Amino acid sequence: QQQVKQSPQSLIVQKGGIPIINCAYENTAFDYFPWYQQFPGKGPALLIAIRPDVSEKKEGRFTISFNKSAKQFSLHIMDSQPGDSATYFCAARVLSFGNEKLTFGTGTRLTIIP
Amino acid sequence: DAGITQSPRYKITETGRQVTLMCHQTWSHSYMFWYRQDLGHGLRLIYYSAAADITDKGEVPDGYVVSRSKTENFPLTLESATRSQTSVYFCASSDRGTGNYGYTFGSGTRLTVV
């Protein structure tokens, strides 16, 4: 059962373009939505995160847009660079009996071509 | 050096063998997690621990055993390895108390079961 659905699976964008990665969820108990960036041979690293009471969050060239009613959120990368080429994972957190769990999407392999 | 370290980085084992993957963190984070990463599935939670001596199952626990006698260590044991357990395994830690809910991941262990 995939609780967080991520698309597309792969994405190729020209340098300077704006790649957009989308995620959707069903569980309304999710209360925190982070994005992770993973380079080959490395573990995922926290990139940016948002809470459901905020519709947009920007950190540098990275922006999360959040639509609570549609249960969807997306990552936009402004002025994309070849160094942004990586796999991106969206995730959603739930607190259950005092314990937190992150559920990840299936990942998007992003390639920025010069 | 502070951080989260996994060992070994690469492991090849035979079907039926027992193998243990190690994870060590230096921050005294209360939460630790084991994920496996497979193409098309993203990151799936195997087991997690909220504190020393407290562990619980994640999404895909079958065939795995964990223990956490000390806060800083969280080993993952495959009791009788199967080919379906060929994967990249990531350990992560988190400290809910700081308000920073991001997970910090290790660099992963690539396990091949032949």
PDB file of N, CA and C in Angstrom, chain A residues 1-2 9 32 36 38 41-46 51 87 89 93 95-96 98-107 109, chain B residues 9 31 33 35 37 39-43 45 48 50 56-57 59 90 94 96 99-108:
ATOM      1  N   GLN A   1       0.845  -1.184   0.000  1.00  0.00           N
ATOM      2  CA  GLN A   1       0.000   0.000   0.000  1.00  0.00           C
ATOM      3  C   GLN A   1       0.883   1.236   0.000  1.00  0.00           C
ATOM      4  N   GLN A   2       0.794   2.020  -1.073  1.00  0.00           N
ATOM      5  CA  GLN A   2       1.623   3.188  -1.197  1.00  0.00           C
ATOM      6  C   GLN A   2       0.857   4.374  -0.638  1.00  0.00           C
ATOM      7  N   GLN A   9       8.529   9.420 -12.276  1.00  0.00           N
ATOM      8  CA  GLN A   9       9.597   8.534 -11.825  1.00  0.00           C
ATOM      9  C   GLN A   9      10.954   9.082 -12.232  1.00  0.00           C
ATOM     10  N   TYR A  32       3.549  16.578   8.664  1.00  0.00           N
ATOM     11  CA  TYR A  32       4.845  17.170   8.330  1.00  0.00           C
ATOM     12  C   TYR A  32       5.295  16.537   7.036  1.00  0.00           C
ATOM     13  N   TYR A  36      13.553  15.038   0.511  1.00  0.00           N
ATOM     14  CA  TYR A  36      14.927  14.616   0.660  1.00  0.00           C
ATOM     15  C   TYR A  36      15.596  14.557  -0.711  1.00  0.00           C
ATOM     16  N   GLN A  38      18.952  12.937  -2.720  1.00  0.00           N
ATOM     17  CA  GLN A  38      19.940  11.874  -2.616  1.00  0.00           C
ATOM     18  C   GLN A  38      20.844  11.853  -3.831  1.00  0.00           C
ATOM     19  N   GLY A  41      25.377   7.010  -4.262  1.00  0.00           N
ATOM     20  CA  GLY A  41      26.305   6.518  -3.256  1.00  0.00           C
ATOM     21  C   GLY A  41      26.170   7.170  -1.899  1.00  0.00           C
ATOM     22  N   LYS A  42      25.184   8.038  -1.745  1.00  0.00           N
ATOM     23  CA  LYS A  42      24.981   8.740  -0.476  1.00  0.00           C
ATOM     24  C   LYS A  42      23.598   8.436   0.079  1.00  0.00           C
ATOM     25  N   GLY A  43      23.421   8.727   1.361  1.00  0.00           N
ATOM     26  CA  GLY A  43      22.100   8.630   1.944  1.00  0.00           C
ATOM     27  C   GLY A  43      21.279   9.862   1.619  1.00  0.00           C
ATOM     28  N   PRO A  44      19.962   9.769   1.715  1.00  0.00           N
ATOM     29  CA  PRO A  44      19.111  10.946   1.500  1.00  0.00           C
ATOM     30  C   PRO A  44      19.429  12.017   2.536  1.00  0.00           C
ATOM     31  N   ALA A  45      19.288  13.269   2.128  1.00  0.00           N
ATOM     32  CA  ALA A  45      19.526  14.395   3.032  1.00  0.00           C
ATOM     33  C   ALA A  45      18.332  15.332   2.980  1.00  0.00           C
ATOM     34  N   LEU A  46      17.922  15.817   4.138  1.00  0.00           N
ATOM     35  CA  LEU A  46      16.775  16.721   4.212  1.00  0.00           C
ATOM     36  C   LEU A  46      17.046  17.981   3.406  1.00  0.00           C
ATOM     37  N   ARG A  51       4.751  22.285   6.803  1.00  0.00           N
ATOM     38  CA  ARG A  51       3.636  21.795   7.610  1.00  0.00           C
ATOM     39  C   ARG A  51       2.339  22.120   6.888  1.00  0.00           C
ATOM     40  N   THR A  87      18.332  12.139  -6.982  1.00  0.00           N
ATOM     41  CA  THR A  87      17.019  11.536  -6.769  1.00  0.00           C
ATOM     42  C   THR A  87      16.339  12.274  -5.629  1.00  0.00           C
ATOM     43  N   PHE A  89      13.050  12.537  -3.011  1.00  0.00           N
ATOM     44  CA  PHE A  89      11.983  11.801  -2.356  1.00  0.00           C
ATOM     45  C   PHE A  89      11.096  12.769  -1.580  1.00  0.00           C
ATOM     46  N   ARG A  93       4.978  12.529   7.453  1.00  0.00           N
ATOM     47  CA  ARG A  93       5.167  12.015   8.793  1.00  0.00           C
ATOM     48  C   ARG A  93       3.824  11.881   9.505  1.00  0.00           C
ATOM     49  N   LEU A  95       2.345  10.849  13.548  1.00  0.00           N
ATOM     50  CA  LEU A  95       2.608  10.487  14.934  1.00  0.00           C
ATOM     51  C   LEU A  95       1.578   9.454  15.342  1.00  0.00           C
ATOM     52  N   SER A  96       2.057   8.307  15.831  1.00  0.00           N
ATOM     53  CA  SER A  96       1.149   7.232  16.226  1.00  0.00           C
ATOM     54  C   SER A  96       1.577   6.731  17.594  1.00  0.00           C
ATOM     55  N   GLY A  98       2.570   8.285  20.099  1.00  0.00           N
ATOM     56  CA  GLY A  98       3.782   8.950  20.540  1.00  0.00           C
ATOM     57  C   GLY A  98       5.003   8.663  19.706  1.00  0.00           C
ATOM     58  N   ASN A  99       4.891   7.767  18.744  1.00  0.00           N
ATOM     59  CA  ASN A  99       6.024   7.449  17.878  1.00  0.00           C
ATOM     60  C   ASN A  99       5.832   8.086  16.511  1.00  0.00           C
ATOM     61  N   GLU A 100       6.924   8.560  15.933  1.00  0.00           N
ATOM     62  CA  GLU A 100       6.819   9.166  14.620  1.00  0.00           C
ATOM     63  C   GLU A 100       7.335   8.209  13.555  1.00  0.00           C
ATOM     64  N   LYS A 101       6.689   8.256  12.404  1.00  0.00           N
ATOM     65  CA  LYS A 101       7.104   7.458  11.261  1.00  0.00           C
ATOM     66  C   LYS A 101       7.028   8.309  10.015  1.00  0.00           C
ATOM     67  N   LEU A 102       8.062   8.172   9.179  1.00  0.00           N
ATOM     68  CA  LEU A 102       8.070   8.824   7.881  1.00  0.00           C
ATOM     69  C   LEU A 102       7.745   7.792   6.808  1.00  0.00           C
ATOM     70  N   THR A 103       6.831   8.133   5.938  1.00  0.00           N
ATOM     71  CA  THR A 103       6.537   7.312   4.767  1.00  0.00           C
ATOM     72  C   THR A 103       7.041   8.052   3.548  1.00  0.00           C
ATOM     73  N   PHE A 104       7.840   7.358   2.728  1.00  0.00           N
ATOM     74  CA  PHE A 104       8.468   7.999   1.581  1.00  0.00           C
ATOM     75  C   PHE A 104       7.736   7.672   0.288  1.00  0.00           C
ATOM     76  N   GLY A 105       7.813   8.602  -0.654  1.00  0.00           N
ATOM     77  CA  GLY A 105       7.401   8.316  -2.009  1.00  0.00           C
ATOM     78  C   GLY A 105       8.443   7.437  -2.685  1.00  0.00           C
ATOM     79  N   THR A 106       8.169   7.047  -3.928  1.00  0.00           N
ATOM     80  CA  THR A 106       9.041   6.113  -4.634  1.00  0.00           C
ATOM     81  C   THR A 106      10.256   6.782  -5.269  1.00  0.00           C
ATOM     82  N   GLY A 107      10.328   8.110  -5.232  1.00  0.00           N
ATOM     83  CA  GLY A 107      11.498   8.820  -5.726  1.00  0.00           C
ATOM     84  C   GLY A 107      11.375   9.276  -7.167  1.00  0.00           C
ATOM     85  N   ARG A 109      14.056  10.525 -10.217  1.00  0.00           N
ATOM     86  CA  ARG A 109      15.437  10.748 -10.647  1.00  0.00           C
ATOM     87  C   ARG A 109      15.454  11.953 -11.579  1.00  0.00           C
TER      88      ARG A 109
ATOM     89  N   ARG B   9      30.105  -1.014   4.160  1.00  0.00           N
ATOM     90  CA  ARG B   9      29.527  -0.283   3.032  1.00  0.00           C
ATOM     91  C   ARG B   9      29.008  -1.246   1.970  1.00  0.00           C
ATOM     92  N   TYR B  31      15.496   8.537  18.391  1.00  0.00           N
ATOM     93  CA  TYR B  31      14.896   7.683  17.364  1.00  0.00           C
ATOM     94  C   TYR B  31      15.949   7.184  16.386  1.00  0.00           C
ATOM     95  N   PHE B  33      16.187   4.377  12.834  1.00  0.00           N
ATOM     96  CA  PHE B  33      15.353   3.699  11.839  1.00  0.00           C
ATOM     97  C   PHE B  33      16.226   2.888  10.890  1.00  0.00           C
ATOM     98  N   TYR B  35      15.819   1.523   6.936  1.00  0.00           N
ATOM     99  CA  TYR B  35      15.065   1.513   5.683  1.00  0.00           C
ATOM    100  C   TYR B  35      15.811   0.663   4.663  1.00  0.00           C
ATOM    101  N   GLN B  37      16.136   0.428   0.391  1.00  0.00           N
ATOM    102  CA  GLN B  37      15.839   1.183  -0.821  1.00  0.00           C
ATOM    103  C   GLN B  37      15.922   0.267  -2.023  1.00  0.00           C
ATOM    104  N   LEU B  39      14.603  -0.081  -6.265  1.00  0.00           N
ATOM    105  CA  LEU B  39      14.074   0.642  -7.413  1.00  0.00           C
ATOM    106  C   LEU B  39      12.586   0.399  -7.533  1.00  0.00           C
ATOM    107  N   GLY B  40      11.842   1.471  -7.692  1.00  0.00           N
ATOM    108  CA  GLY B  40      10.396   1.361  -7.842  1.00  0.00           C
ATOM    109  C   GLY B  40       9.629   1.325  -6.527  1.00  0.00           C
ATOM    110  N   HIS B  41      10.359   1.184  -5.429  1.00  0.00           N
ATOM    111  CA  HIS B  41       9.704   1.140  -4.124  1.00  0.00           C
ATOM    112  C   HIS B  41      10.122   2.297  -3.223  1.00  0.00           C
ATOM    113  N   GLY B  42      11.132   3.014  -3.600  1.00  0.00           N
ATOM    114  CA  GLY B  42      11.605   4.088  -2.747  1.00  0.00           C
ATOM    115  C   GLY B  42      12.230   3.544  -1.481  1.00  0.00           C
ATOM    116  N   LEU B  43      11.985   4.221  -0.383  1.00  0.00           N
ATOM    117  CA  LEU B  43      12.510   3.822   0.916  1.00  0.00           C
ATOM    118  C   LEU B  43      11.374   3.212   1.735  1.00  0.00           C
ATOM    119  N   LEU B  45      10.321   1.342   5.394  1.00  0.00           N
ATOM    120  CA  LEU B  45      10.748   1.194   6.773  1.00  0.00           C
ATOM    121  C   LEU B  45      10.720  -0.270   7.197  1.00  0.00           C
ATOM    122  N   TYR B  48      12.022   0.386  13.550  1.00  0.00           N
ATOM    123  CA  TYR B  48      12.442   1.627  14.152  1.00  0.00           C
ATOM    124  C   TYR B  48      12.522   1.448  15.663  1.00  0.00           C
ATOM    125  N   ALA B  50      12.337   3.916  19.282  1.00  0.00           N
ATOM    126  CA  ALA B  50      12.075   5.219  19.891  1.00  0.00           C
ATOM    127  C   ALA B  50      13.070   5.535  21.009  1.00  0.00           C
ATOM    128  N   ASP B  56      10.142  -1.408  17.267  1.00  0.00           N
ATOM    129  CA  ASP B  56       8.847  -1.758  16.700  1.00  0.00           C
ATOM    130  C   ASP B  56       8.989  -1.978  15.205  1.00  0.00           C
ATOM    131  N   LYS B  57       8.047  -2.760  14.668  1.00  0.00           N
ATOM    132  CA  LYS B  57       8.080  -3.110  13.265  1.00  0.00           C
ATOM    133  C   LYS B  57       7.649  -1.949  12.387  1.00  0.00           C
ATOM    134  N   GLU B  59       7.154  -1.266   7.907  1.00  0.00           N
ATOM    135  CA  GLU B  59       6.336  -1.751   6.793  1.00  0.00           C
ATOM    136  C   GLU B  59       6.750  -3.147   6.319  1.00  0.00           C
ATOM    137  N   PHE B  90      19.590   1.632   4.596  1.00  0.00           N
ATOM    138  CA  PHE B  90      19.937   2.904   5.210  1.00  0.00           C
ATOM    139  C   PHE B  90      19.464   2.946   6.650  1.00  0.00           C
ATOM    140  N   SER B  94      16.929  10.503  14.470  1.00  0.00           N
ATOM    141  CA  SER B  94      16.138  11.721  14.595  1.00  0.00           C
ATOM    142  C   SER B  94      15.972  12.061  16.069  1.00  0.00           C
ATOM    143  N   ARG B  96      13.373  14.128  18.112  1.00  0.00           N
ATOM    144  CA  ARG B  96      12.139  14.909  18.098  1.00  0.00           C
ATOM    145  C   ARG B  96      12.215  16.100  19.029  1.00  0.00           C
ATOM    146  N   GLY B  99      12.743  19.914  17.870  1.00  0.00           N
ATOM    147  CA  GLY B  99      11.827  20.579  16.960  1.00  0.00           C
ATOM    148  C   GLY B  99      12.254  20.442  15.517  1.00  0.00           C
ATOM    149  N   ASN B 100      13.442  19.920  15.303  1.00  0.00           N
ATOM    150  CA  ASN B 100      13.899  19.652  13.943  1.00  0.00           C
ATOM    151  C   ASN B 100      13.566  18.205  13.649  1.00  0.00           C
ATOM    152  N   TYR B 101      12.584  17.998  12.831  1.00  0.00           N
ATOM    153  CA  TYR B 101      12.103  16.649  12.634  1.00  0.00           C
ATOM    154  C   TYR B 101      12.745  15.924  11.468  1.00  0.00           C
ATOM    155  N   GLY B 102      13.769  16.524  10.885  1.00  0.00           N
ATOM    156  CA  GLY B 102      14.425  15.841   9.781  1.00  0.00           C
ATOM    157  C   GLY B 102      15.190  14.623  10.252  1.00  0.00           C
ATOM    158  N   TYR B 103      15.229  13.649   9.416  1.00  0.00           N
ATOM    159  CA  TYR B 103      16.025  12.457   9.672  1.00  0.00           C
ATOM    160  C   TYR B 103      17.416  12.668   9.086  1.00  0.00           C
ATOM    161  N   THR B 104      18.427  12.150   9.774  1.00  0.00           N
ATOM    162  CA  THR B 104      19.778  12.127   9.241  1.00  0.00           C
ATOM    163  C   THR B 104      20.110  10.693   8.881  1.00  0.00           C
ATOM    164  N   PHE B 105      20.478  10.499   7.622  1.00  0.00           N
ATOM    165  CA  PHE B 105      20.749   9.159   7.117  1.00  0.00           C
ATOM    166  C   PHE B 105      22.239   8.870   7.075  1.00  0.00           C
ATOM    167  N   GLY B 106      22.568   7.590   7.254  1.00  0.00           N
ATOM    168  CA  GLY B 106      23.916   7.135   6.982  1.00  0.00           C
ATOM    169  C   GLY B 106      24.138   6.993   5.487  1.00  0.00           C
ATOM    170  N   SER B 107      25.320   6.556   5.098  1.00  0.00           N
ATOM    171  CA  SER B 107      25.664   6.436   3.678  1.00  0.00           C
ATOM    172  C   SER B 107      25.209   5.132   3.053  1.00  0.00           C
ATOM    173  N   GLY B 108      24.668   4.233   3.861  1.00  0.00           N
ATOM    174  CA  GLY B 108      24.080   3.028   3.313  1.00  0.00           C
ATOM    175  C   GLY B 108      25.007   1.829   3.288  1.00  0.00           C
TER     176      GLY B 108
END
